[in-house]
Short mmCIF file of C-alpha atoms in Angstrom, two decimals:
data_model
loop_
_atom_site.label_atom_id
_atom_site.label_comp_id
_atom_site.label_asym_id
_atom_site.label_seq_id
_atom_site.Cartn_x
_atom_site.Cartn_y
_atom_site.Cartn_z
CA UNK M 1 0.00 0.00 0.00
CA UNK M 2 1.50 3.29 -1.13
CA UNK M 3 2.59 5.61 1.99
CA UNK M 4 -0.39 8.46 2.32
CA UNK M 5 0.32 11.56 4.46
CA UNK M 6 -2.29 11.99 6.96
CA UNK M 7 -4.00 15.61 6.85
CA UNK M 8 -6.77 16.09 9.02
CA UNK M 9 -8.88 19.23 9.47
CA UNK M 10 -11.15 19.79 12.75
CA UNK M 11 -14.14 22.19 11.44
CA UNK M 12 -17.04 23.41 12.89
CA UNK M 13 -18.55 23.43 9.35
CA UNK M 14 -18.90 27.23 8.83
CA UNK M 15 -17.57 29.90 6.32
CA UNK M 16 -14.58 30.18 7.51
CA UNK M 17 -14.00 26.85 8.15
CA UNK M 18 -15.13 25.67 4.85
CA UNK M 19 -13.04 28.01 2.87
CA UNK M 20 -9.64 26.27 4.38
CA UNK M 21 -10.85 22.76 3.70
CA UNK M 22 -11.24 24.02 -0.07
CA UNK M 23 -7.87 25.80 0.65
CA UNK M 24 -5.81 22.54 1.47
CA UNK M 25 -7.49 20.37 -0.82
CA UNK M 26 -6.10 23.04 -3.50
CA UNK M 27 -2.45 22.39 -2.51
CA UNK M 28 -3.04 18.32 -1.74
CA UNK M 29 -1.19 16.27 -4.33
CA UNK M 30 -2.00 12.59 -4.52
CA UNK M 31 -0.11 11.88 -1.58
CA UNK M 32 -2.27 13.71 1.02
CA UNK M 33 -5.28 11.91 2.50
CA UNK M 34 -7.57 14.74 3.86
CA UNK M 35 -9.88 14.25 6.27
CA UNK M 36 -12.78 16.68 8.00
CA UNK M 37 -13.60 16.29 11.15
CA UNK M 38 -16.61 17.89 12.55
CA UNK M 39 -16.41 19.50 16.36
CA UNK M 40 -19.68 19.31 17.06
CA UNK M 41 -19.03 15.46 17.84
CA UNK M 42 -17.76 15.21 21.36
CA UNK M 43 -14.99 12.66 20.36
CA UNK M 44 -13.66 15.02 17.65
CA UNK M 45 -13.94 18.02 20.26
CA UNK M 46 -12.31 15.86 23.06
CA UNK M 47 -9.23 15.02 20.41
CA UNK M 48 -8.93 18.62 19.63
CA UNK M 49 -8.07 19.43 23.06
CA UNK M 50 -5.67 17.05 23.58
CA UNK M 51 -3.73 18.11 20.49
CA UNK M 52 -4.08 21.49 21.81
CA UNK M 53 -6.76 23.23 19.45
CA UNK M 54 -7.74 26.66 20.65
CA UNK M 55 -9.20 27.75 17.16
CA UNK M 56 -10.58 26.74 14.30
CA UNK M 57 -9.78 25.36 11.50
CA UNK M 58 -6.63 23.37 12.60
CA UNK M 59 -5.01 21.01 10.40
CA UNK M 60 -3.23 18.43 11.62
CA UNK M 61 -0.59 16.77 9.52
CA UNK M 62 0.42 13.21 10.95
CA UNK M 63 -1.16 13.42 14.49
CA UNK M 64 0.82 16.45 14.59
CA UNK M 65 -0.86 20.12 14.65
CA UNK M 66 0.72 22.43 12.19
CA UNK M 67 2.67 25.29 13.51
CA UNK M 68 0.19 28.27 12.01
CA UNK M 69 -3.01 26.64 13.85
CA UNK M 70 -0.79 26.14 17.12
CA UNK M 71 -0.59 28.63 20.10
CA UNK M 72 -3.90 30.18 18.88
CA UNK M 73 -7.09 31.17 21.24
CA UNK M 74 -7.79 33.80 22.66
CA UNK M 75 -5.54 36.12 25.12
CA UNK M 76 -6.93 37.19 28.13
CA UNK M 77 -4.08 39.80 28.79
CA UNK M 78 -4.66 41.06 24.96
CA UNK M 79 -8.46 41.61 25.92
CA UNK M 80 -7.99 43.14 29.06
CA UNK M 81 -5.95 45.75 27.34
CA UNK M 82 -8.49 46.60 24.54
CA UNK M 83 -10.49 47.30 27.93
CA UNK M 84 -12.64 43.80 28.91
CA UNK M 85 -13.68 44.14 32.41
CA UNK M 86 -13.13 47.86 32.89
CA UNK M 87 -16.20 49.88 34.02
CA UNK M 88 -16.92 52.37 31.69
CA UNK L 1 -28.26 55.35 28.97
CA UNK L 2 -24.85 54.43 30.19
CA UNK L 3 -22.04 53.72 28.02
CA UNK L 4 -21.82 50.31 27.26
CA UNK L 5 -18.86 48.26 25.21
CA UNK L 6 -19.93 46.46 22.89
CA UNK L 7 -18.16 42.73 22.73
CA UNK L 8 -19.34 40.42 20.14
CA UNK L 9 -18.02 36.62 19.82
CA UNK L 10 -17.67 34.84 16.43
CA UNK L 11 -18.93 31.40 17.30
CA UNK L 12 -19.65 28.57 15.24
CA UNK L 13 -21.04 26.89 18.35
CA UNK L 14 -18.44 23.93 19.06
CA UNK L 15 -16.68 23.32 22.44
CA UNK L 16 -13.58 25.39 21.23
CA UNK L 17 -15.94 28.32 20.52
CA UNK L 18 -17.89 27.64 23.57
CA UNK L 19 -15.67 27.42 26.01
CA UNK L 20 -14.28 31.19 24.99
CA UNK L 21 -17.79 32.69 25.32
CA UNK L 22 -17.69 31.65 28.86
CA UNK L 23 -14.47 33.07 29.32
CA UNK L 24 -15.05 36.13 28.23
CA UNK L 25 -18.12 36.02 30.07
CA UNK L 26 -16.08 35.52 33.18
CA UNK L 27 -13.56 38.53 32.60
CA UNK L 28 -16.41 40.62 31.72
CA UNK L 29 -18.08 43.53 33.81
CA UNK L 30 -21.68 45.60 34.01
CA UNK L 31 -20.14 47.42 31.36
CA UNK L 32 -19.19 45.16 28.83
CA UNK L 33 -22.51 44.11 26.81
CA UNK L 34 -21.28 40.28 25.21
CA UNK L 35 -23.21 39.40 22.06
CA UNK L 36 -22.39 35.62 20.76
CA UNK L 37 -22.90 35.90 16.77
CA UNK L 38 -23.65 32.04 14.91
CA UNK L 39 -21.14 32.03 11.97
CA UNK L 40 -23.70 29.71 10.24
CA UNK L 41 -25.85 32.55 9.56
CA UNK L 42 -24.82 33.90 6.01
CA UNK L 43 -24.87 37.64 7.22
CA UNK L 44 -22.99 36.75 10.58
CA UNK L 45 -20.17 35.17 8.17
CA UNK L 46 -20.21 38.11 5.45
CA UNK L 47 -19.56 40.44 8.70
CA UNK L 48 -16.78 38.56 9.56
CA UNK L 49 -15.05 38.24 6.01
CA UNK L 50 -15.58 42.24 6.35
CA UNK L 51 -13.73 42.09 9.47
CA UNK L 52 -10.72 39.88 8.78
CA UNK L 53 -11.81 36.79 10.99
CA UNK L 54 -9.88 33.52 9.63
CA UNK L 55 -10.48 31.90 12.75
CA UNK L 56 -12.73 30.69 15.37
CA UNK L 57 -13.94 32.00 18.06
CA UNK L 58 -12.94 35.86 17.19
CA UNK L 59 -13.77 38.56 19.53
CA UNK L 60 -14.85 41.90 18.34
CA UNK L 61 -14.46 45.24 20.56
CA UNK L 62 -16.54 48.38 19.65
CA UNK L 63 -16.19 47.06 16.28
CA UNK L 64 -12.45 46.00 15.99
CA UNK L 65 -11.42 42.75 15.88
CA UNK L 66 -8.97 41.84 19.57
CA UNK L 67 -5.60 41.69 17.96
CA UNK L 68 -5.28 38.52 20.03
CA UNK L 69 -8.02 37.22 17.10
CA UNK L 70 -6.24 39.01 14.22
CA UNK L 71 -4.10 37.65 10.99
CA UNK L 72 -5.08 34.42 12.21
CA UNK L 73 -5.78 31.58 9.79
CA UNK L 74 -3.65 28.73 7.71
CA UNK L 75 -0.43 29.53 6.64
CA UNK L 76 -0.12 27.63 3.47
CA UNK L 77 3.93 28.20 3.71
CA UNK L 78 3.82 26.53 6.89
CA UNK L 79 1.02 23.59 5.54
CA UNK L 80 3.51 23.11 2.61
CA UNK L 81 6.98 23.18 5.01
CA UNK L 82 4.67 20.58 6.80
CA UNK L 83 4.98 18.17 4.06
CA UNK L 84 1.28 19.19 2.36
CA UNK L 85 1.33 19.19 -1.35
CA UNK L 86 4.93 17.01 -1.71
CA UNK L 87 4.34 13.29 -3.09
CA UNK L 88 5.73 10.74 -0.65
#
């Protein structure tokens, strides 16, 4: 069996989402076995945070999460500053 | 009326996205006025494509997207480093 590279993407199935799963499917070559998973199904949400997804889409390229979907979410310190939880 | 700030959340309603709406909802005071918008509403999506989003959940303040949210999205330079698009 020939050796397939493993791309996974975890989508919520919106827009946004949508439009990268057409995005990497553009750059696959014949090598690349993509598959969508859907977070609204608890075992695909409970995966996601054990490989650390804080936003979505995330592709994830051999079990691995790629760098540019890694270290995402939001940042508390970053909303604070643009003034989250200060009385007006 | 008193001044309010407006804080609306980009959520296409999975755990990932949930779990940020009550986090913000935590840091949040009287002040802050939280709005959750469902990016599987078409007009919800085109305001976010206006805005920049890439990603999910995305927090907007008074209107500008929490830079914590911004330039977010695939890197396909980074999906190709990863091996996507290269025959094995």
């Amino acid at each position: 069996m020939t050796a397939k590279r493993r791309i996974e993407i975890f989508s919520a199935g919106c827009a946004v989402c949508n439009e990268v799963v057409e995005q990497v499917k553009s750059m696959a070559c014949p090598s690349c076995d993509i598959t969508v998973l859907d977070m609204h199904e608890q075992s695909i949400a409970a995966r996601a945070k054990v490989l650390g997804i804080k936003s979505l889409p995330a592709v994830v390229i051999d079990g691995k999460l790629a760098d540019c979907c890694a270290n995402r979410g939001i940042d508390e310190s970053v909303l604070r500053a643009a003034g989250v939880g200060s009385p007006i």
